[in-house]
PDB file of C-alpha atoms in Angstrom:
ATOM      1  CA  MET A 862       0.644 -38.750 182.994  1.00 38.00           C
ATOM      2  CA  PRO A 863      -1.258 -38.270 179.854  1.00 46.00           C
ATOM      3  CA  PRO A 864      -2.573 -41.537 178.083  1.00 49.00           C
ATOM      4  CA  SER A 865      -0.517 -42.721 175.260  1.00 49.00           C
ATOM      5  CA  PRO A 866      -1.505 -41.845 171.831  1.00 51.00           C
ATOM      6  CA  LEU A 867      -1.524 -45.464 171.043  1.00 48.00           C
ATOM      7  CA  SER A 868      -3.161 -47.023 174.218  1.00 49.00           C
ATOM      8  CA  PRO A 869      -5.058 -50.044 173.403  1.00 50.00           C
ATOM      9  CA  ALA A 870      -8.325 -47.999 173.165  1.00 57.00           C
ATOM     10  CA  LEU A 871      -6.787 -45.977 170.728  1.00 79.00           C
ATOM     11  CA  ALA A 872      -4.597 -48.499 168.696  1.00 91.00           C
ATOM     12  CA  LEU A 873      -3.689 -47.529 165.192  1.00 95.00           C
ATOM     13  CA  ALA A 874      -5.678 -48.882 162.270  1.00 97.00           C
ATOM     14  CA  PRO A 875      -3.955 -49.919 159.222  1.00 97.00           C
ATOM     15  CA  GLU A 876      -5.502 -46.827 157.408  1.00 97.00           C
ATOM     16  CA  ASP A 877      -3.608 -44.710 160.085  1.00 97.00           C
ATOM     17  CA  VAL A 878      -0.272 -46.470 159.690  1.00 97.00           C
ATOM     18  CA  ALA A 879      -0.589 -45.922 155.856  1.00 98.00           C
ATOM     19  CA  ARG A 880      -1.182 -42.419 156.338  1.00 98.00           C
ATOM     20  CA  LEU A 881       1.764 -41.661 158.608  1.00 97.00           C
ATOM     21  CA  ALA A 882       3.899 -43.778 156.253  1.00 97.00           C
ATOM     22  CA  ARG A 883       2.969 -41.401 153.578  1.00 98.00           C
ATOM     23  CA  ARG A 884       3.329 -38.345 155.533  1.00 98.00           C
ATOM     24  CA  ALA A 885       6.836 -39.411 156.719  1.00 98.00           C
ATOM     25  CA  GLY A 886       7.680 -40.311 152.929  1.00 98.00           C
ATOM     26  CA  LEU A 887       8.382 -44.081 153.632  1.00 97.00           C
ATOM     27  CA  PRO A 888       7.027 -46.494 151.142  1.00 97.00           C
ATOM     28  CA  LEU A 889       4.732 -49.226 152.552  1.00 97.00           C
ATOM     29  CA  PRO A 890       3.318 -51.666 150.275  1.00 97.00           C
ATOM     30  CA  GLU A 891      -0.098 -52.849 150.823  1.00 97.00           C
ATOM     31  CA  ASP A 892       0.899 -56.345 151.568  1.00 98.00           C
ATOM     32  CA  ARG A 893       3.013 -55.213 154.408  1.00 98.00           C
ATOM     33  CA  LEU A 894       0.451 -52.776 156.160  1.00 98.00           C
ATOM     34  CA  ALA A 895      -1.136 -55.500 158.289  1.00 98.00           C
ATOM     35  CA  GLY A 896       2.210 -56.772 159.663  1.00 98.00           C
ATOM     36  CA  VAL A 897       3.438 -53.298 160.248  1.00 98.00           C
ATOM     37  CA  THR A 898       0.307 -52.140 162.019  1.00 98.00           C
ATOM     38  CA  ALA A 899       0.163 -55.353 164.343  1.00 98.00           C
ATOM     39  CA  THR A 900       4.330 -54.725 164.972  1.00 97.00           C
ATOM     40  CA  VAL A 901       3.552 -51.013 165.743  1.00 96.00           C
ATOM     41  CA  ASN A 902       0.850 -51.581 168.167  1.00 95.00           C
ATOM     42  CA  ALA A 903       2.670 -54.598 169.763  1.00 95.00           C
ATOM     43  CA  ILE A 904       5.624 -52.276 170.441  1.00 94.00           C
ATOM     44  CA  ASP A 905       3.324 -49.524 171.869  1.00 91.00           C
ATOM     45  CA  SER A 906       1.769 -52.214 174.190  1.00 91.00           C
ATOM     46  CA  VAL A 907       5.195 -52.930 175.561  1.00 90.00           C
ATOM     47  CA  LEU A 908       6.201 -49.203 175.931  1.00 90.00           C
ATOM     48  CA  SER A 909       3.205 -48.432 177.733  1.00 88.00           C
ATOM     49  CA  THR A 910       4.498 -50.513 180.817  1.00 87.00           C
ATOM     50  CA  LEU A 911       7.401 -48.423 180.831  1.00 86.00           C
ATOM     51  CA  ARG A 912       5.238 -45.139 180.582  1.00 83.00           C
ATOM     52  CA  THR A 913       3.774 -46.104 183.942  1.00 87.00           C
ATOM     53  CA  LEU A 914       7.085 -46.123 185.993  1.00 86.00           C
ATOM     54  CA  PRO A 915       7.380 -43.179 188.361  1.00 86.00           C
ATOM     55  CA  LEU A 916      10.550 -41.738 187.081  1.00 78.00           C
ATOM     56  CA  GLY A 917       9.888 -38.149 188.529  1.00 82.00           C
ATOM     57  CA  ASP A 918      12.708 -38.415 191.135  1.00 80.00           C
ATOM     58  CA  THR A 919      15.274 -40.553 189.099  1.00 78.00           C
ATOM     59  CA  PRO A 920      18.354 -38.502 188.125  1.00 76.00           C
ATOM     60  CA  PRO A 921      19.616 -38.466 184.838  1.00 77.00           C
ATOM     61  CA  ALA A 922      22.210 -41.242 183.565  1.00 75.00           C
ATOM     62  CA  PRO A 923      25.171 -38.805 183.790  1.00 77.00           C
ATOM     63  CA  VAL A 924      24.683 -38.079 187.171  1.00 67.00           C
ATOM     64  CA  PHE A 925      25.313 -41.794 188.019  1.00 67.00           C
ATOM     65  CA  THR A 926      28.956 -42.551 188.742  1.00 71.00           C
ATOM     66  CA  ALA A 927      29.672 -46.515 189.087  1.00 72.00           C
ATOM     67  CA  ALA A 928      32.185 -47.449 191.840  1.00 76.00           C
ATOM     68  CA  PRO A 929      34.764 -49.680 190.692  1.00 75.00           C
ATOM     69  CA  ARG A 930      34.148 -53.336 191.395  1.00 70.00           C
ATOM     70  CA  THR A 931      36.824 -55.030 193.583  1.00 71.00           C
ATOM     71  CA  THR A 932      37.047 -58.746 193.243  1.00 70.00           C
ATOM     72  CA  HIS A 933      39.021 -60.864 195.731  1.00 66.00           C
ATOM     73  CA  LEU A 934      40.671 -63.725 194.262  1.00 66.00           C
ATOM     74  CA  PRO A 935      41.493 -66.681 196.575  1.00 68.00           C
ATOM     75  CA  ARG A 936      45.165 -66.623 197.539  1.00 69.00           C
ATOM     76  CA  THR A 937      47.228 -69.548 196.310  1.00 68.00           C
ATOM     77  CA  THR A 938      50.125 -71.034 198.221  1.00 68.00           C
ATOM     78  CA  SER A 939      53.170 -72.463 196.344  1.00 61.00           C
TER      79      SER A 939
END
């Protein structure tokens, strides 16, 4: 699996986030840049764990059919 474009060694710098925001047409005030950069890098850190999961043999969700769950309630006597 290729490394994440945001792997810890390649974490985005504030300048990168500002450039990406401009390219996307998103206003990003200078005073929010540090917080947004930290958030982007933190989210990528969490997602990097998911990228390591071996999902190659996992069927897509529409293939899964959930069996109805049966519950047995205790009988009450009158």
